[in-house]
PDB file of C-alpha atoms (C1' of nucleotides) in Angstrom:
ATOM      1  CA  UNK A 265     -10.487  21.059  10.310  1.00 32.00           C
ATOM      2  CA  UNK A 266     -10.663  17.354   9.632  1.00 33.00           C
ATOM      3  CA  UNK A 267     -13.683  15.419   8.463  1.00 38.00           C
ATOM      4  CA  UNK A 268     -13.220  12.926  11.232  1.00 40.00           C
ATOM      5  CA  UNK A 269     -15.972  10.531  10.352  1.00 42.00           C
ATOM      6  CA  UNK A 270     -14.490   9.950   6.957  1.00 42.00           C
ATOM      7  CA  UNK A 271     -10.827   9.739   7.657  1.00 48.00           C
ATOM      8  CA  UNK A 272     -10.378   9.268  11.366  1.00 51.00           C
ATOM      9  CA  UNK A 273      -8.543   5.994  11.780  1.00 45.00           C
ATOM     10  CA  UNK A 274      -9.968   5.848  15.282  1.00 46.00           C
ATOM     11  CA  UNK A 275     -13.483   5.735  13.864  1.00 56.00           C
ATOM     12  CA  UNK A 276     -14.280   2.063  14.312  1.00 51.00           C
ATOM     13  CA  UNK A 277     -15.528   1.571  10.795  1.00 66.00           C
ATOM     14  CA  UNK A 278     -13.166   3.902   9.019  1.00 78.00           C
ATOM     15  CA  UNK A 279     -14.035   3.329   5.354  1.00 78.00           C
ATOM     16  CA  UNK A 280     -10.555   4.030   4.165  1.00 80.00           C
ATOM     17  CA  UNK A 281      -9.056   1.347   6.323  1.00 78.00           C
ATOM     18  CA  UNK A 282     -11.719  -1.182   5.535  1.00 80.00           C
ATOM     19  CA  UNK A 283     -12.161  -0.644   1.852  1.00 83.00           C
ATOM     20  CA  UNK A 284      -9.321   1.269   0.287  1.00 83.00           C
ATOM     21  CA  UNK A 285      -6.695  -0.676   2.155  1.00 82.00           C
ATOM     22  CA  UNK A 286      -7.941  -3.750   0.388  1.00 83.00           C
ATOM     23  CA  UNK A 287      -7.991  -2.359  -3.133  1.00 83.00           C
ATOM     24  CA  UNK A 288      -4.600  -0.873  -2.349  1.00 80.00           C
ATOM     25  CA  UNK A 289      -2.962  -4.231  -1.970  1.00 83.00           C
ATOM     26  CA  UNK A 290      -0.634  -5.578  -4.558  1.00 82.00           C
ATOM     27  CA  UNK A 291      -2.986  -7.499  -6.845  1.00 88.00           C
ATOM     28  CA  UNK A 292      -6.559  -6.449  -6.146  1.00 91.00           C
ATOM     29  CA  UNK A 293      -6.702  -3.358  -8.303  1.00 90.00           C
ATOM     30  CA  UNK A 294      -4.833  -5.085 -11.108  1.00 88.00           C
ATOM     31  CA  UNK A 295      -7.249  -8.013 -10.977  1.00 92.00           C
ATOM     32  CA  UNK A 296     -10.286  -5.757 -11.172  1.00 93.00           C
ATOM     33  CA  UNK A 297      -8.799  -3.902 -14.114  1.00 91.00           C
ATOM     34  CA  UNK A 298      -8.070  -7.101 -15.986  1.00 91.00           C
ATOM     35  CA  UNK A 299     -11.632  -8.316 -15.495  1.00 94.00           C
ATOM     36  CA  UNK A 300     -12.916  -4.917 -16.553  1.00 94.00           C
ATOM     37  CA  UNK A 301     -10.762  -4.779 -19.658  1.00 91.00           C
ATOM     38  CA  UNK A 302     -11.724  -8.304 -20.631  1.00 92.00           C
ATOM     39  CA  UNK A 303     -15.433  -7.443 -20.351  1.00 93.00           C
ATOM     40  CA  UNK A 304     -16.234 -11.118 -19.994  1.00 94.00           C
ATOM     41  CA  UNK A 305     -15.876 -13.877 -17.419  1.00 96.00           C
ATOM     42  CA  UNK A 306     -12.309 -15.061 -17.004  1.00 94.00           C
ATOM     43  CA  UNK A 307     -11.023 -18.369 -15.743  1.00 95.00           C
ATOM     44  CA  UNK A 308      -8.465 -18.718 -13.020  1.00 95.00           C
ATOM     45  CA  UNK A 309      -5.791 -19.600 -15.516  1.00 93.00           C
ATOM     46  CA  UNK A 310      -6.588 -16.667 -17.758  1.00 93.00           C
ATOM     47  CA  UNK A 311      -6.253 -14.281 -14.853  1.00 92.00           C
ATOM     48  CA  UNK A 312      -3.013 -15.950 -13.903  1.00 90.00           C
ATOM     49  CA  UNK A 313      -1.665 -15.340 -17.395  1.00 88.00           C
ATOM     50  CA  UNK A 314      -2.914 -11.775 -17.587  1.00 87.00           C
ATOM     51  CA  UNK A 315      -0.921 -11.002 -14.423  1.00 84.00           C
ATOM     52  CA  UNK A 316       2.404 -12.495 -15.488  1.00 74.00           C
ATOM     53  CA  UNK A 317       4.111 -12.536 -12.141  1.00 80.00           C
ATOM     54  CA  UNK A 318       1.317 -13.288  -9.731  1.00 85.00           C
ATOM     55  CA  UNK A 319       1.657 -16.592  -7.927  1.00 88.00           C
ATOM     56  CA  UNK A 320      -1.261 -18.982  -7.760  1.00 92.00           C
ATOM     57  CA  UNK A 321      -1.406 -18.482  -4.057  1.00 93.00           C
ATOM     58  CA  UNK A 322      -1.670 -14.718  -4.241  1.00 92.00           C
ATOM     59  CA  UNK A 323      -4.211 -14.801  -7.047  1.00 94.00           C
ATOM     60  CA  UNK A 324      -6.325 -17.285  -5.126  1.00 95.00           C
ATOM     61  CA  UNK A 325      -6.292 -15.224  -1.936  1.00 94.00           C
ATOM     62  CA  UNK A 326      -6.920 -11.993  -3.867  1.00 94.00           C
ATOM     63  CA  UNK A 327      -9.923 -13.533  -5.568  1.00 96.00           C
ATOM     64  CA  UNK A 328     -11.261 -14.837  -2.278  1.00 94.00           C
ATOM     65  CA  UNK A 329     -11.014 -11.407  -0.707  1.00 93.00           C
ATOM     66  CA  UNK A 330     -12.724  -9.837  -3.710  1.00 95.00           C
ATOM     67  CA  UNK A 331     -15.447 -12.448  -3.562  1.00 96.00           C
ATOM     68  CA  UNK A 332     -15.910 -11.916   0.175  1.00 93.00           C
ATOM     69  CA  UNK A 333     -16.367  -8.194  -0.437  1.00 93.00           C
ATOM     70  CA  UNK A 334     -18.856  -8.840  -3.209  1.00 96.00           C
ATOM     71  CA  UNK A 335     -16.614  -7.294  -5.840  1.00 96.00           C
ATOM     72  CA  UNK A 336     -16.300 -10.388  -8.000  1.00 96.00           C
ATOM     73  CA  UNK A 337     -18.606 -13.324  -8.451  1.00 96.00           C
ATOM     74  CA  UNK A 338     -17.237 -16.827  -8.620  1.00 96.00           C
ATOM     75  CA  UNK A 339     -19.028 -19.271 -10.898  1.00 95.00           C
ATOM     76  CA  UNK A 340     -17.944 -22.867 -10.702  1.00 94.00           C
ATOM     77  CA  UNK A 341     -19.161 -25.460 -13.190  1.00 92.00           C
ATOM     78  CA  UNK A 342     -19.397 -29.155 -12.318  1.00 86.00           C
ATOM     79  CA  UNK A 343     -17.410 -30.378 -15.270  1.00 86.00           C
ATOM     80  CA  UNK A 344     -14.416 -32.549 -15.889  1.00 81.00           C
ATOM     81  CA  UNK A 345     -11.953 -30.902 -16.004  1.00 86.00           C
ATOM     82  CA  UNK A 346     -13.324 -28.318 -13.570  1.00 90.00           C
ATOM     83  CA  UNK A 347     -14.058 -24.824 -14.786  1.00 93.00           C
ATOM     84  CA  UNK A 348     -14.311 -21.714 -12.619  1.00 96.00           C
ATOM     85  CA  UNK A 349     -15.045 -18.262 -13.938  1.00 96.00           C
ATOM     86  CA  UNK A 350     -14.837 -14.864 -12.303  1.00 97.00           C
ATOM     87  CA  UNK A 351     -16.991 -11.859 -13.204  1.00 97.00           C
ATOM     88  CA  UNK A 352     -17.371  -8.341 -11.948  1.00 97.00           C
ATOM     89  CA  UNK A 353     -20.460  -7.564  -9.870  1.00 97.00           C
ATOM     90  CA  UNK A 354     -22.801  -4.590  -9.913  1.00 97.00           C
ATOM     91  CA  UNK A 355     -20.934  -3.300  -6.882  1.00 97.00           C
ATOM     92  CA  UNK A 356     -17.524  -3.379  -8.522  1.00 96.00           C
ATOM     93  CA  UNK A 357     -18.964  -1.866 -11.681  1.00 97.00           C
ATOM     94  CA  UNK A 358     -19.807   1.246  -9.658  1.00 97.00           C
ATOM     95  CA  UNK A 359     -16.227   1.306  -8.407  1.00 96.00           C
ATOM     96  CA  UNK A 360     -14.342   0.900 -11.650  1.00 95.00           C
ATOM     97  CA  UNK A 361     -15.308   4.263 -13.161  1.00 96.00           C
ATOM     98  CA  UNK A 362     -13.631   5.867 -10.159  1.00 95.00           C
ATOM     99  CA  UNK A 363     -10.502   3.816 -10.647  1.00 93.00           C
ATOM    100  CA  UNK A 364      -9.915   4.647 -14.287  1.00 92.00           C
ATOM    101  CA  UNK A 365      -9.090   8.322 -13.677  1.00 94.00           C
ATOM    102  CA  UNK A 366      -6.562   7.175 -11.127  1.00 92.00           C
ATOM    103  CA  UNK A 367      -4.935   4.840 -13.605  1.00 89.00           C
ATOM    104  CA  UNK A 368      -4.842   7.629 -16.165  1.00 91.00           C
ATOM    105  CA  UNK A 369      -3.359  10.013 -13.629  1.00 94.00           C
ATOM    106  CA  UNK A 370      -0.640   7.493 -12.846  1.00 91.00           C
ATOM    107  CA  UNK A 371       0.077   7.075 -16.488  1.00 88.00           C
ATOM    108  CA  UNK A 372       0.303  10.800 -17.122  1.00 92.00           C
ATOM    109  CA  UNK A 373       2.467  11.580 -14.102  1.00 93.00           C
ATOM    110  CA  UNK A 374       4.679   8.526 -14.055  1.00 89.00           C
ATOM    111  CA  UNK A 375       7.639  10.113 -15.816  1.00 89.00           C
ATOM    112  CA  UNK A 376       7.571  13.184 -13.605  1.00 93.00           C
ATOM    113  CA  UNK A 377       7.318  11.088 -10.481  1.00 92.00           C
ATOM    114  CA  UNK A 378      10.178   8.837 -11.493  1.00 89.00           C
ATOM    115  CA  UNK A 379      12.243  11.939 -12.205  1.00 92.00           C
ATOM    116  CA  UNK A 380      11.362  13.358  -8.798  1.00 94.00           C
ATOM    117  CA  UNK A 381      12.389  10.141  -7.097  1.00 91.00           C
ATOM    118  CA  UNK A 382      15.706  10.164  -8.889  1.00 91.00           C
ATOM    119  CA  UNK A 383      16.378  13.758  -7.950  1.00 92.00           C
ATOM    120  CA  UNK A 384      15.461  13.033  -4.349  1.00 93.00           C
ATOM    121  CA  UNK A 385      17.779  10.040  -4.228  1.00 90.00           C
ATOM    122  CA  UNK A 386      20.632  12.124  -5.610  1.00 89.00           C
ATOM    123  CA  UNK A 387      20.061  14.860  -3.078  1.00 88.00           C
ATOM    124  CA  UNK A 388      20.118  12.300  -0.291  1.00 86.00           C
ATOM    125  CA  UNK A 389      23.353  10.870  -1.634  1.00 83.00           C
ATOM    126  CA  UNK A 390      24.945  14.311  -1.746  1.00 79.00           C
ATOM    127  CA  UNK A 391      23.801  15.148   1.766  1.00 78.00           C
ATOM    128  CA  UNK A 392      25.330  11.928   3.012  1.00 71.00           C
ATOM    129  CA  UNK A 393      28.822  13.006   1.991  1.00 63.00           C
TER     130      UNK A 393
ATOM    131  CA  UNK B 205      -8.669  -7.417 -24.751  1.00 31.00           C
ATOM    132  CA  UNK B 206      -6.268  -5.897 -22.290  1.00 33.00           C
ATOM    133  CA  UNK B 207      -4.766  -2.443 -22.461  1.00 37.00           C
ATOM    134  CA  UNK B 208      -1.326  -3.824 -21.885  1.00 40.00           C
ATOM    135  CA  UNK B 209       0.612  -0.625 -21.707  1.00 41.00           C
ATOM    136  CA  UNK B 210      -1.509   0.584 -18.850  1.00 42.00           C
ATOM    137  CA  UNK B 211      -1.918  -2.494 -16.750  1.00 49.00           C
ATOM    138  CA  UNK B 212       0.645  -4.996 -17.880  1.00 51.00           C
ATOM    139  CA  UNK B 213       2.777  -5.694 -14.838  1.00 46.00           C
ATOM    140  CA  UNK B 214       5.506  -6.813 -17.190  1.00 46.00           C
ATOM    141  CA  UNK B 215       5.642  -3.349 -18.722  1.00 56.00           C
ATOM    142  CA  UNK B 216       8.815  -2.032 -17.138  1.00 51.00           C
ATOM    143  CA  UNK B 217       7.290   1.212 -15.993  1.00 66.00           C
ATOM    144  CA  UNK B 218       3.804  -0.038 -15.196  1.00 79.00           C
ATOM    145  CA  UNK B 219       2.168   3.050 -13.713  1.00 79.00           C
ATOM    146  CA  UNK B 220      -0.060   1.090 -11.417  1.00 80.00           C
ATOM    147  CA  UNK B 221       2.830  -0.642  -9.774  1.00 78.00           C
ATOM    148  CA  UNK B 222       4.907   2.485  -9.511  1.00 81.00           C
ATOM    149  CA  UNK B 223       2.323   4.986  -8.446  1.00 84.00           C
ATOM    150  CA  UNK B 224      -0.844   3.388  -7.165  1.00 84.00           C
ATOM    151  CA  UNK B 225       1.007   0.810  -5.113  1.00 83.00           C
ATOM    152  CA  UNK B 226       2.475   3.673  -3.162  1.00 84.00           C
ATOM    153  CA  UNK B 227      -0.718   5.557  -2.477  1.00 84.00           C
ATOM    154  CA  UNK B 228      -2.267   2.216  -1.642  1.00 81.00           C
ATOM    155  CA  UNK B 229      -0.048   1.668   1.330  1.00 83.00           C
ATOM    156  CA  UNK B 230      -1.353   1.978   4.825  1.00 83.00           C
ATOM    157  CA  UNK B 231      -0.688   5.627   5.625  1.00 89.00           C
ATOM    158  CA  UNK B 232      -0.034   7.507   2.398  1.00 92.00           C
ATOM    159  CA  UNK B 233      -3.607   8.137   1.349  1.00 91.00           C
ATOM    160  CA  UNK B 234      -4.604   9.002   4.892  1.00 90.00           C
ATOM    161  CA  UNK B 235      -1.747  11.478   5.154  1.00 93.00           C
ATOM    162  CA  UNK B 236      -2.693  13.203   1.922  1.00 94.00           C
ATOM    163  CA  UNK B 237      -6.306  13.468   3.051  1.00 92.00           C
ATOM    164  CA  UNK B 238      -5.330  14.975   6.378  1.00 93.00           C
ATOM    165  CA  UNK B 239      -3.180  17.592   4.668  1.00 95.00           C
ATOM    166  CA  UNK B 240      -5.970  18.272   2.216  1.00 95.00           C
ATOM    167  CA  UNK B 241      -8.605  18.604   4.906  1.00 92.00           C
ATOM    168  CA  UNK B 242      -6.375  20.872   6.962  1.00 93.00           C
ATOM    169  CA  UNK B 243      -5.856  23.165   3.970  1.00 94.00           C
ATOM    170  CA  UNK B 244      -2.725  24.535   5.594  1.00 96.00           C
ATOM    171  CA  UNK B 245       0.807  23.400   6.351  1.00 97.00           C
ATOM    172  CA  UNK B 246       0.981  20.866   9.158  1.00 96.00           C
ATOM    173  CA  UNK B 247       3.839  20.036  11.458  1.00 96.00           C
ATOM    174  CA  UNK B 248       5.127  16.551  12.029  1.00 96.00           C
ATOM    175  CA  UNK B 249       3.503  16.404  15.412  1.00 95.00           C
ATOM    176  CA  UNK B 250       0.161  17.606  14.103  1.00 94.00           C
ATOM    177  CA  UNK B 251       0.137  14.874  11.494  1.00 94.00           C
ATOM    178  CA  UNK B 252       1.101  12.378  14.149  1.00 92.00           C
ATOM    179  CA  UNK B 253      -1.888  13.419  16.225  1.00 90.00           C
ATOM    180  CA  UNK B 254      -4.295  13.481  13.295  1.00 89.00           C
ATOM    181  CA  UNK B 255      -3.412   9.846  12.615  1.00 86.00           C
ATOM    182  CA  UNK B 256      -3.875   8.490  16.117  1.00 76.00           C
ATOM    183  CA  UNK B 257      -2.235   5.140  15.679  1.00 82.00           C
ATOM    184  CA  UNK B 258       0.589   5.863  13.310  1.00 88.00           C
ATOM    185  CA  UNK B 259       4.042   5.385  14.758  1.00 91.00           C
ATOM    186  CA  UNK B 260       6.694   8.068  14.340  1.00 95.00           C
ATOM    187  CA  UNK B 261       8.663   5.682  12.227  1.00 95.00           C
ATOM    188  CA  UNK B 262       5.852   4.979   9.802  1.00 94.00           C
ATOM    189  CA  UNK B 263       4.866   8.627   9.524  1.00 95.00           C
ATOM    190  CA  UNK B 264       8.449   9.613   8.869  1.00 96.00           C
ATOM    191  CA  UNK B 265       8.931   7.048   6.128  1.00 95.00           C
ATOM    192  CA  UNK B 266       5.528   7.833   4.598  1.00 95.00           C
ATOM    193  CA  UNK B 267       6.392  11.515   4.460  1.00 96.00           C
ATOM    194  CA  UNK B 268       9.783  10.789   2.939  1.00 95.00           C
ATOM    195  CA  UNK B 269       8.190   8.685   0.207  1.00 94.00           C
ATOM    196  CA  UNK B 270       5.628  11.397  -0.483  1.00 96.00           C
ATOM    197  CA  UNK B 271       8.356  13.991  -0.631  1.00 96.00           C
ATOM    198  CA  UNK B 272      10.448  11.841  -2.966  1.00 94.00           C
ATOM    199  CA  UNK B 273       7.478  11.546  -5.318  1.00 94.00           C
ATOM    200  CA  UNK B 274       6.865  15.272  -5.195  1.00 96.00           C
ATOM    201  CA  UNK B 275       3.479  14.868  -3.560  1.00 97.00           C
ATOM    202  CA  UNK B 276       4.295  16.844  -0.426  1.00 97.00           C
ATOM    203  CA  UNK B 277       6.776  19.587   0.157  1.00 97.00           C
ATOM    204  CA  UNK B 278       8.859  19.652   3.303  1.00 97.00           C
ATOM    205  CA  UNK B 279       9.688  23.068   4.745  1.00 96.00           C
ATOM    206  CA  UNK B 280      12.139  23.140   7.578  1.00 95.00           C
ATOM    207  CA  UNK B 281      12.827  26.305   9.585  1.00 94.00           C
ATOM    208  CA  UNK B 282      16.120  26.908  11.349  1.00 89.00           C
ATOM    209  CA  UNK B 283      14.599  27.668  14.721  1.00 88.00           C
ATOM    210  CA  UNK B 284      14.982  26.446  18.249  1.00 83.00           C
ATOM    211  CA  UNK B 285      13.012  24.281  18.822  1.00 88.00           C
ATOM    212  CA  UNK B 286      13.048  23.033  15.249  1.00 92.00           C
ATOM    213  CA  UNK B 287       9.959  23.417  13.113  1.00 95.00           C
ATOM    214  CA  UNK B 288       9.119  21.404  10.026  1.00 97.00           C
ATOM    215  CA  UNK B 289       5.971  21.814   7.997  1.00 97.00           C
ATOM    216  CA  UNK B 290       4.464  19.697   5.282  1.00 98.00           C
ATOM    217  CA  UNK B 291       2.278  21.005   2.443  1.00 98.00           C
ATOM    218  CA  UNK B 292       0.608  19.548  -0.580  1.00 98.00           C
ATOM    219  CA  UNK B 293       2.164  20.291  -3.950  1.00 98.00           C
ATOM    220  CA  UNK B 294       0.613  21.212  -7.274  1.00 98.00           C
ATOM    221  CA  UNK B 295       1.065  17.601  -8.299  1.00 97.00           C
ATOM    222  CA  UNK B 296      -0.815  16.159  -5.359  1.00 97.00           C
ATOM    223  CA  UNK B 297      -3.512  18.780  -5.764  1.00 97.00           C
ATOM    224  CA  UNK B 298      -4.281  17.279  -9.173  1.00 97.00           C
ATOM    225  CA  UNK B 299      -4.490  13.866  -7.534  1.00 97.00           C
ATOM    226  CA  UNK B 300      -6.748  14.644  -4.610  1.00 95.00           C
ATOM    227  CA  UNK B 301      -9.883  15.369  -6.636  1.00 97.00           C
ATOM    228  CA  UNK B 302      -9.621  11.820  -7.967  1.00 95.00           C
ATOM    229  CA  UNK B 303      -9.266  10.425  -4.469  1.00 93.00           C
ATOM    230  CA  UNK B 304     -12.331  12.041  -2.965  1.00 92.00           C
ATOM    231  CA  UNK B 305     -14.829  10.029  -5.031  1.00 94.00           C
ATOM    232  CA  UNK B 306     -13.055   6.918  -3.875  1.00 92.00           C
ATOM    233  CA  UNK B 307     -13.364   7.928  -0.250  1.00 89.00           C
ATOM    234  CA  UNK B 308     -17.028   8.710  -0.784  1.00 91.00           C
ATOM    235  CA  UNK B 309     -17.567   5.369  -2.488  1.00 93.00           C
ATOM    236  CA  UNK B 310     -15.964   3.582   0.444  1.00 91.00           C
ATOM    237  CA  UNK B 311     -18.155   5.464   2.814  1.00 88.00           C
ATOM    238  CA  UNK B 312     -21.331   4.661   0.904  1.00 91.00           C
ATOM    239  CA  UNK B 313     -20.557   0.980   0.390  1.00 92.00           C
ATOM    240  CA  UNK B 314     -18.906   0.172   3.677  1.00 89.00           C
ATOM    241  CA  UNK B 315     -21.962  -1.316   5.343  1.00 88.00           C
ATOM    242  CA  UNK B 316     -22.794  -3.496   2.377  1.00 93.00           C
ATOM    243  CA  UNK B 317     -19.232  -4.699   2.103  1.00 92.00           C
ATOM    244  CA  UNK B 318     -18.992  -5.529   5.779  1.00 88.00           C
ATOM    245  CA  UNK B 319     -22.268  -7.435   5.471  1.00 91.00           C
ATOM    246  CA  UNK B 320     -20.918  -9.326   2.467  1.00 93.00           C
ATOM    247  CA  UNK B 321     -17.795 -10.254   4.352  1.00 90.00           C
ATOM    248  CA  UNK B 322     -19.839 -11.560   7.241  1.00 90.00           C
ATOM    249  CA  UNK B 323     -22.057 -13.621   4.973  1.00 91.00           C
ATOM    250  CA  UNK B 324     -19.001 -15.011   3.212  1.00 92.00           C
ATOM    251  CA  UNK B 325     -17.374 -15.956   6.502  1.00 89.00           C
ATOM    252  CA  UNK B 326     -20.541 -17.732   7.615  1.00 88.00           C
ATOM    253  CA  UNK B 327     -20.784 -19.661   4.378  1.00 87.00           C
ATOM    254  CA  UNK B 328     -17.177 -20.744   4.754  1.00 85.00           C
ATOM    255  CA  UNK B 329     -17.870 -21.868   8.315  1.00 81.00           C
ATOM    256  CA  UNK B 330     -20.860 -23.907   7.178  1.00 78.00           C
ATOM    257  CA  UNK B 331     -18.962 -25.498   4.352  1.00 77.00           C
ATOM    258  CA  UNK B 332     -16.253 -26.503   6.775  1.00 68.00           C
ATOM    259  CA  UNK B 333     -18.643 -28.724   8.756  1.00 60.00           C
TER     260      UNK B 333
ATOM    261  C1'  DC C 144      -8.045 -27.383 -13.932  1.00 71.77           C
ATOM    262  C1'  DG C 145      -8.403 -24.901  -9.758  1.00 71.77           C
ATOM    263  C1'  DG C 146      -6.989 -24.570  -6.074  1.00 71.77           C
ATOM    264  C1'  DG C 147      -5.396 -25.899  -0.620  1.00 71.77           C
ATOM    265  C1'  DA C 148      -1.549 -26.942   2.706  1.00 71.77           C
ATOM    266  C1'  DT C 149       2.950 -26.380   4.075  1.00 71.77           C
ATOM    267  C1'  DC C 150       7.412 -24.445   4.652  1.00 71.77           C
ATOM    268  C1'  DC C 151      10.606 -20.806   4.160  1.00 71.77           C
ATOM    269  C1'  DA C 152      12.653 -16.113   2.766  1.00 71.77           C
ATOM    270  C1'  DT C 153      11.712 -11.491   2.679  1.00 71.77           C
ATOM    271  C1'  DT C 154       9.417  -7.412   3.949  1.00 71.77           C
ATOM    272  C1'  DT C 155       7.081  -4.538   6.893  1.00 71.77           C
ATOM    273  C1'  DA C 156       5.382  -2.718  11.245  1.00 71.77           C
ATOM    274  C1'  DG C 157       5.771  -1.534  16.032  1.00 71.77           C
ATOM    275  C1'  DA C 158       8.133  -0.491  20.584  1.00 71.77           C
ATOM    276  C1'  DT C 159      11.672   1.537  22.703  1.00 71.77           C
ATOM    277  C1'  DA C 160      15.547   4.341  23.303  1.00 71.77           C
ATOM    278  C1'  DC C 161      18.356   7.932  21.758  1.00 71.77           C
ATOM    279  C1'  DT C 162      19.987  12.547  19.272  1.00 71.77           C
ATOM    280  C1'  DG C 163      20.800  17.263  16.813  1.00 71.77           C
TER     281       DG C 163
ATOM    282  C1'  DC D 202      10.535  19.195  18.119  1.00 71.77           C
ATOM    283  C1'  DA D 203      11.502  16.103  14.609  1.00 71.77           C
ATOM    284  C1'  DG D 204      13.166  12.695  13.734  1.00 71.77           C
ATOM    285  C1'  DT D 205      16.965   8.177  13.610  1.00 71.77           C
ATOM    286  C1'  DA D 206      18.719   3.586  15.275  1.00 71.77           C
ATOM    287  C1'  DT D 207      17.969  -0.824  16.798  1.00 71.77           C
ATOM    288  C1'  DC D 208      15.614  -4.871  17.772  1.00 71.77           C
ATOM    289  C1'  DT D 209      11.751  -7.773  17.539  1.00 71.77           C
ATOM    290  C1'  DA D 210       7.130  -9.402  16.020  1.00 71.77           C
ATOM    291  C1'  DA D 211       4.081 -10.063  12.441  1.00 71.77           C
ATOM    292  C1'  DA D 212       2.395 -10.063   7.903  1.00 71.77           C
ATOM    293  C1'  DT D 213       3.408 -11.009   3.124  1.00 71.77           C
ATOM    294  C1'  DG D 214       5.103 -13.445  -0.814  1.00 71.77           C
ATOM    295  C1'  DG D 215       6.947 -17.379  -3.232  1.00 71.77           C
ATOM    296  C1'  DA D 216       8.049 -22.419  -4.133  1.00 71.77           C
ATOM    297  C1'  DT D 217       6.647 -26.849  -3.874  1.00 71.77           C
ATOM    298  C1'  DC D 218       3.718 -30.680  -3.353  1.00 71.77           C
ATOM    299  C1'  DC D 219      -0.801 -32.537  -3.109  1.00 71.77           C
ATOM    300  C1'  DC D 220      -5.798 -33.416  -4.001  1.00 71.77           C
ATOM    301  C1'  DG D 221     -10.740 -33.593  -5.965  1.00 71.77           C
TER     302       DG D 221
END
DNA sequence: CGGGATCCATTTAGATACTG
DNA sequence: CAGTATCTAAATGGATCCCG
C-alpha cells in the first residue's frame, strides 16, 4: 500500500519532486550546511571559498534557487566595493535539524558503503569474464 | 567555523558527496520510499508502475546503484518467466527513519515554497522592465 | 566585489528496439 | 519478465570575458 499523496510522482504537487529534488542537487545542501556551520551571514566570496570546487556560476544559480524558495535571504549593501551577504531564514532553520542526522548517517556508513560498492564492482567484473 | 571533515568537499571521502548525492538523484529516494511503503519485496514491473513516469532504463540504473551501495537486495529466481524481487536491507532500514521527516517537511512547506517561488519570479519580471 | 552572458564539453535522460 | 543496446535530446557544469 503506497501513500500516494506523499510520494506519487503523478500527484501534481508531489513534494518530493518539488522540494527534495532541489536540496538533492549538487551544491544546495552543501551551501545550507556551510551557512549553518558559520552561524553568521556569509559573503559570496566566503561561500565560494568554503566550497573549494564550486564555480561562480553554480554558486550564483544555487543561491538564486535557495533565495527563490525562501531558504536563504540575500542582503545587498549599497557600498563601494559592493557587499552581499547570505543568511539562513526561519524556514531553512526548520529544515536543517532534519538534515544533520542525514549527514551523520552518511558519515557513519560511508566506509561500509564504499566497501559495498567495491565488492559489487568486483562481482560485476568477474561475471563479465 | 566549519566542520571540515564532514562537509569539506575537498575531503577525499566527503560523505555528503558520496552518499547524499546519490540519494538526492531523481529516482533513488522515491524508489526507497516505494519499497518502504510496500513493506514487501517488489518486482521490477511493480516498481515501474509505482513510479509512473520512470523509464525502464532509469529504474534499472537506479536499482543497480542502490544494490551496489547495499541499500536494496536483489533476489532473482530461476523461473520461466523470470522473476526478480527487490527488498530493503538492514542498512537502508536505518536510513529510512531519517528520510520520513524530510518527506513530511516537504509536504508541510510545499505550499509556502511554491508561493515564494512565484513571488520571486514576479519580482524578477518587474525588475526586468 | 558580485555577479551576468556566452560558448562549449560533459553528463544525463528518454524513446525505441531488441534479447535471454 | 526483466532487463540491455543504441541513438538522440536536453540539462548540467565549467571557462572565460564583461559590467555596474
